[in-house]
Coordinates of C-alpha atoms and ligand atoms in Angstrom, one line a residue:
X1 CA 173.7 26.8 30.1
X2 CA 171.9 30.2 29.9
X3 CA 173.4 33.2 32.2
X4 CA 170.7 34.5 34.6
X5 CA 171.1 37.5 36.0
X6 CA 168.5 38.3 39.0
X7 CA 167.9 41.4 41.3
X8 CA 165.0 43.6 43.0
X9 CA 162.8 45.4 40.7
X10 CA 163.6 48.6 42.2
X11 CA 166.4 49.6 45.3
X12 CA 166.4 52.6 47.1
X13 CA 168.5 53.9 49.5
X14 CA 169.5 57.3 51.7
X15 CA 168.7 59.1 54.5
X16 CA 165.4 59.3 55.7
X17 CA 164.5 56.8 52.8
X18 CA 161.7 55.4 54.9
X19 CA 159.9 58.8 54.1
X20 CA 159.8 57.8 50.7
X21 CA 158.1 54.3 51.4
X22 CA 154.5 55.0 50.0
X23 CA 155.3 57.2 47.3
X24 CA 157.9 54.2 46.1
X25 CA 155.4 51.9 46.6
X26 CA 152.8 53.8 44.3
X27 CA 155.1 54.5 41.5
X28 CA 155.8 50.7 41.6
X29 CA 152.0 50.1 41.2
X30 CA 151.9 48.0 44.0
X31 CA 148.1 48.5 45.9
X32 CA 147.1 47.9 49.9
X33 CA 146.1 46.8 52.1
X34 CA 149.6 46.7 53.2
X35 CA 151.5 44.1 55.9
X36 CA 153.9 45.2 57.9
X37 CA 156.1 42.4 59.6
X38 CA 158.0 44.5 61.6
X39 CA 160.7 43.6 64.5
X40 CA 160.9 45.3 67.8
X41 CA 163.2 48.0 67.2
X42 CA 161.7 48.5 63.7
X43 CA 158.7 49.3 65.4
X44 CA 160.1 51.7 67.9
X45 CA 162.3 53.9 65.0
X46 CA 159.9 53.7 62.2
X47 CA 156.2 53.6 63.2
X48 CA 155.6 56.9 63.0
X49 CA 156.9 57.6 60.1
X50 CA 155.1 54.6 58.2
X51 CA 151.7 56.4 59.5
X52 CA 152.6 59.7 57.8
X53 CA 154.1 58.2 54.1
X54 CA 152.0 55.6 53.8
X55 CA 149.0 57.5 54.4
X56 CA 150.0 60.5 52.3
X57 CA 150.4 57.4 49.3
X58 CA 147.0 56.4 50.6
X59 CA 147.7 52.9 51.6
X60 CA 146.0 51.1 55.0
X61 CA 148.1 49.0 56.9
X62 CA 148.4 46.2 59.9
X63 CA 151.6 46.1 61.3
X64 CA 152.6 42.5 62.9
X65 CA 155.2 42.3 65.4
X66 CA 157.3 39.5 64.9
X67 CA 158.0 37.1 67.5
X68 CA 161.9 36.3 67.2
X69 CA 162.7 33.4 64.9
X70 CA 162.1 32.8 61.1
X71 CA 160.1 29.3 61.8
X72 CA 157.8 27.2 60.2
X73 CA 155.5 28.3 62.9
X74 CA 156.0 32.1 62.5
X75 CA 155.7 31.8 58.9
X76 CA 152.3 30.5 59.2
X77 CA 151.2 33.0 62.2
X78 CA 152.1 35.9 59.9
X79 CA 150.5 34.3 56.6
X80 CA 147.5 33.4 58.6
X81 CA 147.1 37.2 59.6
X82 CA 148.1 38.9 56.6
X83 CA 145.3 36.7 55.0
X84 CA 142.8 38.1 57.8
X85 CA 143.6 41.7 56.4
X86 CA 143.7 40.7 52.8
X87 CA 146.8 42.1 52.3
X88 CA 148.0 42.7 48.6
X89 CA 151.5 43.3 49.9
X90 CA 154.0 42.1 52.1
X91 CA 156.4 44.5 53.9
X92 CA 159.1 43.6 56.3
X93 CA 161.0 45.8 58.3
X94 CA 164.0 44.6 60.8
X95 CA 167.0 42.1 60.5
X96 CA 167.3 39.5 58.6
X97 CA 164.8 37.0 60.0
X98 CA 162.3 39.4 59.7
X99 CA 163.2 40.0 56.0
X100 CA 163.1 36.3 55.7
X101 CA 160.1 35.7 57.2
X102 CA 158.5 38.5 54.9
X103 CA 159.9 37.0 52.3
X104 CA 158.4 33.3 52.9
X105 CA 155.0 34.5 53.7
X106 CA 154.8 37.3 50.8
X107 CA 156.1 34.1 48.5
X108 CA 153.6 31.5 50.4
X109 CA 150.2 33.7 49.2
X110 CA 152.1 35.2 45.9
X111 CA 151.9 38.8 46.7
X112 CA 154.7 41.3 46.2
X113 CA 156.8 41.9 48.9
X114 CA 159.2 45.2 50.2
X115 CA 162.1 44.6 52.2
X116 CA 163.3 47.5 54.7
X117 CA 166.9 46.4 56.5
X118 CA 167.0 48.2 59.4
X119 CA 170.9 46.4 59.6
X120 CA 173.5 46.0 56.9
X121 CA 174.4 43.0 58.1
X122 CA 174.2 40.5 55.3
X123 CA 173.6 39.9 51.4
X124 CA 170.1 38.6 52.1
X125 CA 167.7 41.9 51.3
X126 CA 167.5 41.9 47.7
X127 CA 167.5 37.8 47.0
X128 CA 165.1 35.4 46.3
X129 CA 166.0 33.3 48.9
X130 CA 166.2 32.5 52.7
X131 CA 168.4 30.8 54.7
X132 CA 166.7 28.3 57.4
X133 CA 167.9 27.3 60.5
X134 CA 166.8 25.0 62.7
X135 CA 165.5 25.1 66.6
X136 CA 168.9 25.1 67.4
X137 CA 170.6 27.8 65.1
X138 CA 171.8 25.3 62.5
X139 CA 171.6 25.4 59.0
X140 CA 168.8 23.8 57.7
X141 CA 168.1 24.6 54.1
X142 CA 168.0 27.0 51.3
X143 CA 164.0 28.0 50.6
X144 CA 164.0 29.4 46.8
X145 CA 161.4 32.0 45.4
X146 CA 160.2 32.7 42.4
X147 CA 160.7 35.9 42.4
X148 CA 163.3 39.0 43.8
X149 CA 161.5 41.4 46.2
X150 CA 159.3 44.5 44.5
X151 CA 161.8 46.9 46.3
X152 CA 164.5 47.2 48.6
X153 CA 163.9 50.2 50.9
X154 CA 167.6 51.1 53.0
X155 CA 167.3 54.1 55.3
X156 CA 171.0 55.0 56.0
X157 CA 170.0 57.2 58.9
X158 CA 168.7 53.9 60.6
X159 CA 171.5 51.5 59.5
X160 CA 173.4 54.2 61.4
X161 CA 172.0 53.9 64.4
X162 CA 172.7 50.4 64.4
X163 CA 175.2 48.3 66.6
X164 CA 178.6 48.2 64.6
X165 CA 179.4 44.8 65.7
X166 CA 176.4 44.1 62.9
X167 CA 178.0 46.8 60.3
X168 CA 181.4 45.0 60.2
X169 CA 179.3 40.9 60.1
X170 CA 177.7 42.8 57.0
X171 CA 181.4 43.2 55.6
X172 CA 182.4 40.1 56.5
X173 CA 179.4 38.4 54.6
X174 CA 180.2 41.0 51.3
X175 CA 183.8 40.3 51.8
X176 CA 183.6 36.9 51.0
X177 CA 180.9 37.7 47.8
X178 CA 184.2 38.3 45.0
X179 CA 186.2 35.5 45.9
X180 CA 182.8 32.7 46.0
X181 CA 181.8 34.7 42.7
X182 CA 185.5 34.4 40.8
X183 CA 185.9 30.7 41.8
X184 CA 182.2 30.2 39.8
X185 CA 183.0 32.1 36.9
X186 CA 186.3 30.3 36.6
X187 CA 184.4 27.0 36.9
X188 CA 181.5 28.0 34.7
X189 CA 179.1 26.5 37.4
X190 CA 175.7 27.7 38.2
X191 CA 174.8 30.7 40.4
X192 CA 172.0 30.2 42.9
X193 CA 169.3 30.7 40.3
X194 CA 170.3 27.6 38.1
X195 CA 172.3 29.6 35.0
X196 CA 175.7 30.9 34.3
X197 CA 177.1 34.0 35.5
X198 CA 177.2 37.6 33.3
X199 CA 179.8 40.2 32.8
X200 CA 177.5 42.2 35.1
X201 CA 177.5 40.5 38.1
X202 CA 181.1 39.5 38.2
X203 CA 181.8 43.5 37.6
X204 CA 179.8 44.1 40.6
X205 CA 181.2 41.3 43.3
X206 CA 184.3 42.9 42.3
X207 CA 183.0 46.4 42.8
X208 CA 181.9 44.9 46.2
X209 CA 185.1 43.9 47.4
X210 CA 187.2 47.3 45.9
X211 CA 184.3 48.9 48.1
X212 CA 184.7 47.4 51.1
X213 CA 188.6 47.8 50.9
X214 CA 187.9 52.0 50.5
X215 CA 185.3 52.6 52.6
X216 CA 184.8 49.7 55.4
X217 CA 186.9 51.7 58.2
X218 CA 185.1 54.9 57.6
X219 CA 181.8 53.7 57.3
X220 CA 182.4 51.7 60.3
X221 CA 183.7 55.0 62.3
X222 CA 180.4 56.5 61.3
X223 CA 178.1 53.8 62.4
X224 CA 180.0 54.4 65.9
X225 CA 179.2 58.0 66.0
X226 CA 175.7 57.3 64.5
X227 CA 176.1 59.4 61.7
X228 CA 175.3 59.2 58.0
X229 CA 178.2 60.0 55.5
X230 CA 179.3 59.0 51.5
X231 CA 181.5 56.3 53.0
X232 CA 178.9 54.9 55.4
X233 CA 176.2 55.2 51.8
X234 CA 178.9 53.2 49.5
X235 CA 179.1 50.7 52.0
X236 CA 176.1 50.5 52.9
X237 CA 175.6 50.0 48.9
X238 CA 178.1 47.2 48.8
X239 CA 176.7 44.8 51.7
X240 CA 173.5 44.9 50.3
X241 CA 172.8 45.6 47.0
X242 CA 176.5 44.9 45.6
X243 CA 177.1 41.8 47.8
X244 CA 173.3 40.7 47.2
X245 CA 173.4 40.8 43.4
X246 CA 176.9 39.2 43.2
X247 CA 176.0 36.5 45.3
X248 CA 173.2 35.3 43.8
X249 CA 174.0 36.0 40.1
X250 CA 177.9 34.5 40.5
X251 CA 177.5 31.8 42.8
X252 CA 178.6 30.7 46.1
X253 CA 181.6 28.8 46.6
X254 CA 183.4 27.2 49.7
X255 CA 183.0 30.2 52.4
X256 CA 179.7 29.9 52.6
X257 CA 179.7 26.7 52.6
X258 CA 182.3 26.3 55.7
X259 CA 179.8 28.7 57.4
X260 CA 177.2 26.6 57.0
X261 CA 179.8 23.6 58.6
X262 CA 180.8 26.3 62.0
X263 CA 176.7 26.3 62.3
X264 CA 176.6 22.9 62.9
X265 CA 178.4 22.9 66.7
X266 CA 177.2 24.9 69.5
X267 CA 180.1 26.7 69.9
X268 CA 179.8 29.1 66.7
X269 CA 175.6 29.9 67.3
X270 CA 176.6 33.4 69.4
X271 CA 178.4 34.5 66.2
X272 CA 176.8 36.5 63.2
X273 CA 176.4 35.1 59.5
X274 CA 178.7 37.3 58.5
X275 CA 181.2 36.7 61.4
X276 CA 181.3 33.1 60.3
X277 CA 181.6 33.6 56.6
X278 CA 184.7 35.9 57.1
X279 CA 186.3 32.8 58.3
X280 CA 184.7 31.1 55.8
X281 CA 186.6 33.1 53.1
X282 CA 189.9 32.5 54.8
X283 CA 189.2 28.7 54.6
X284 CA 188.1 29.3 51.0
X285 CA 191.3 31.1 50.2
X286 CA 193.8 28.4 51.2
X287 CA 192.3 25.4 50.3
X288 CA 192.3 27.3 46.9
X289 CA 196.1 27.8 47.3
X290 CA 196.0 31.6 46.9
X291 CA 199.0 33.6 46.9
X292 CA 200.3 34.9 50.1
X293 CA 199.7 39.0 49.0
X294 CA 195.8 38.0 48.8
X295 CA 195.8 36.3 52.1
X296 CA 197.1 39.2 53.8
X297 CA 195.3 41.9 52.2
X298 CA 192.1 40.3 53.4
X299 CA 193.6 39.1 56.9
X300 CA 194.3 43.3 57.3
X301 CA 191.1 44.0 56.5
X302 CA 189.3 41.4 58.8
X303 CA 191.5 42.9 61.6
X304 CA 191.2 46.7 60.9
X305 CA 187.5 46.0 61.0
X306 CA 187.7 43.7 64.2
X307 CA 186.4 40.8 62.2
X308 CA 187.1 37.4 63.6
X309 CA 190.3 35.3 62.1
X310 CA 190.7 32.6 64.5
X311 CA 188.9 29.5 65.7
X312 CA 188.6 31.0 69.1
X313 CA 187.5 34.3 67.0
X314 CA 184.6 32.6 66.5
X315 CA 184.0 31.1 69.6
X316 CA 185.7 27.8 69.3
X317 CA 188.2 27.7 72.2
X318 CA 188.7 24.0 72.0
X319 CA 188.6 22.3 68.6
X320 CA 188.7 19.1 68.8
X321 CA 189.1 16.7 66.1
X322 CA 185.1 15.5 66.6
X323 CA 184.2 18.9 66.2
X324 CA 186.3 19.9 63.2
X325 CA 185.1 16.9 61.4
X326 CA 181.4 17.9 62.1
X327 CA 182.3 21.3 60.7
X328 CA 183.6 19.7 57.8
X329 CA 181.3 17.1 56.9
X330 CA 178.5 19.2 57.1
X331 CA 180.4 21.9 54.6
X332 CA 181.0 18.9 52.3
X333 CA 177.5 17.7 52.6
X334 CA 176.0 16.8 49.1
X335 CA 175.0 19.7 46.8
X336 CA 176.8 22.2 49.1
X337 CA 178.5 25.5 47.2
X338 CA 181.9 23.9 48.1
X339 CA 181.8 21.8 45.3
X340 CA 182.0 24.8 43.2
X341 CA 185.6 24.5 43.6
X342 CA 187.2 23.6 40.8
X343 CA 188.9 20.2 42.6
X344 CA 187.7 17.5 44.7
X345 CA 186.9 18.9 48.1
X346 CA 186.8 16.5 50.8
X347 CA 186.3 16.4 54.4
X348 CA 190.2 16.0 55.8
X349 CA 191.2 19.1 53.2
X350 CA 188.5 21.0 54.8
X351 CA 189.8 20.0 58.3
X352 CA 193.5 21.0 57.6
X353 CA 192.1 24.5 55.9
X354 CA 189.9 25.0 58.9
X355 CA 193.6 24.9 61.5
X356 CA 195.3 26.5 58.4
X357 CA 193.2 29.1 58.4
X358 CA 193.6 29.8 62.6
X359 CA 197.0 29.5 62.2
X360 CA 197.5 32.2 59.8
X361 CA 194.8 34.4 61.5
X362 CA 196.6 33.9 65.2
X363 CA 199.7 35.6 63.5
X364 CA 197.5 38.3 62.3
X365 CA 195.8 38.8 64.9
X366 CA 199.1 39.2 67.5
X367 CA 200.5 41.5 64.8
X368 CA 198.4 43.9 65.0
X369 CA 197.2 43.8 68.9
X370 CA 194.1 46.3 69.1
X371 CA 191.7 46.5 66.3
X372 CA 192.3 49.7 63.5
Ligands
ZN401 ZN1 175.9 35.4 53.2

């Protein structure tokens, strides 16, 4: 097996970064018209600034204004429009459906594409990949691309400005990225681009998590006061870049892939990605057996930063046994990154992990009564 390491041509990040959009664009080479897939709020915070650096690189632009859900449908409403303005390049600007739609279109008609997070909220922005749900909110699929966006764009003064409920899903999700990575290297499975992992990218999941341990509280106090400062920038760093490039050049292993079972019932769709994957990870750490000290270092963590560790954490008050076995079978399906464990995972082990899991986490939880 070959290692393959994958990441963004280029990543650029700091205040005011969306300033710098054209003139990164240019010194990439990349050439209008320019498509901007843009959500609401994107729209509102950014606009304006697009007009003045994009125009200064001497680019024309459309900007489209997404419509709410990365779907089959959207994706062709965008790629039908972007191919009405013969766009050369695809730009998208907003969470991570937008990024994702971007993504598919920009891949769809082989053009470049730029991804702007206006959240930290996952590990999606600098992959070649998408996650796809269906009408419902569940997991659908993985959609593979050739290739990793041109450039990641992250303007910390907006990630700022963002809700810090979304902040602390993006730690969640980047939490999880060290542990998923160590159980691949240790397997010597394949990462989510088909080869083994490098030195590099192990070194950087763990970099993630060391990150996230310093800096997660004080980045989070700063995304409350809306202001920008080093910790908010390293963290910032770590659920997107960090995470991103660890994820995807280590592998996935079972968090991920219990998130992708707590999609499949109702109860779980009001919770984030990242929300989900935290509990993920503490699935992940006990069907792996994991000493005691790890458990609670990341249990403390999950509750200084107000992240769920319960079943009813994540919005299952009442789990029944049908429901726990949907959760399960669906994170045992076929090819899922749970059998990147290095044992036999099956569906009653991931049931007892699951109540494990919220047993330890109640305890946590009642320990230490108010978040941080
Ligand atoms: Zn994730």
């Amino acid at each position: 097996m070959l290692s393959v390491f994958s990441s963004p041509s280029r990543y650029t990040q700091g205040k005011n970064a969306t300033e710098s959009l054209g003139r990164e664009m240019e010194r990439l080479g990349l050439e209008g018209p320019v498509f901007i897939i843009a959500g609401t709020s994107a729209r509102r915070e950014l606009a304006a600034t697009w007009k003045l650096t994009l125009g200064e690189a001497g680019f024309t632009y459309t900007v489209y204004a997404f419509r709410g859900e990365c779907s089959v449908a959207e994706i062709a409403r965008a790629r039908r429009e972007a191919e009405a303005t013969k766009a050369r390049v695809i730009v998208g600007a907003g969470g991570g459906k937008v990024l994702d739609t971007a993504r598919a279109v920009a891949a769809d008609m082989d053009l470049p594409v730029v991804n702007c997070p206006t959240l930290a909220s996952s590990d999606s922005p600098c992959s070649a990949l998408s996650v796809v749900y269906d009408e419902h909110g569940a997991f659908e699929k993985y959609l593979f691309y050739r290739r990793n966006p041109d450039l990641v764009l992250v303007d910390t003064a907006v990630i700022a400005k963002s809700p810090p409920r979304l902040l602390a899903a993006g730690m969640g999700d980047a939490l999880a990225t060290w542990f998923e990575a160590r159980t691949c290297v240790g397997g010597n499975v394949r990462n989510m681009r088909g080869g083994g992992s490098t030195l590099s990218a192990a070194a950087l999941a763990r970099l993630c998590y060391d990150t996230l341990l310093a800096d997660g509280v004080d980045a989070l106090r700063a995304v409350e006061n809306q202001v920008v400062t080093p910790a908010l920038e390293r963290l910032v760093e770590a659920n997107t870049l960090l995470s991103g490039l660890g994820f995807e050049s280590s592998g996935l292993a079972a968090a991920h892939a219990v998130h992708n079972g707590l999609t499949a019932i109702p109860d779980t769709h009001a919770m984030y990605h990242g929300e989900k994957v935290a509990y993920g990870l503490l699935v992940q750490l006990i069907l792996e057996g994991q000493p005691r000290t790890e458990l609670e270092t990341v249990l403390d963590f999950l509750t200084r930063i107000g992240l769920p560790c319960t079943l009813a954490g994540i919005g299952i008050q009442d789990p029944t046994r049908a429901k726990l076995k949907a959760i399960a079978q669906r994170a045992t399906a076929p090819g899922e990154t749970i059998h990147n464990e290095p044992f036999e995972v099956t569906v009653d082990a991931v049931i007892d992990a699951v109540l494990a899991a919220d047993a330890v986490g109640r305890v946590s939880r009642d320990s230490h009564p108010s978040p941080q």
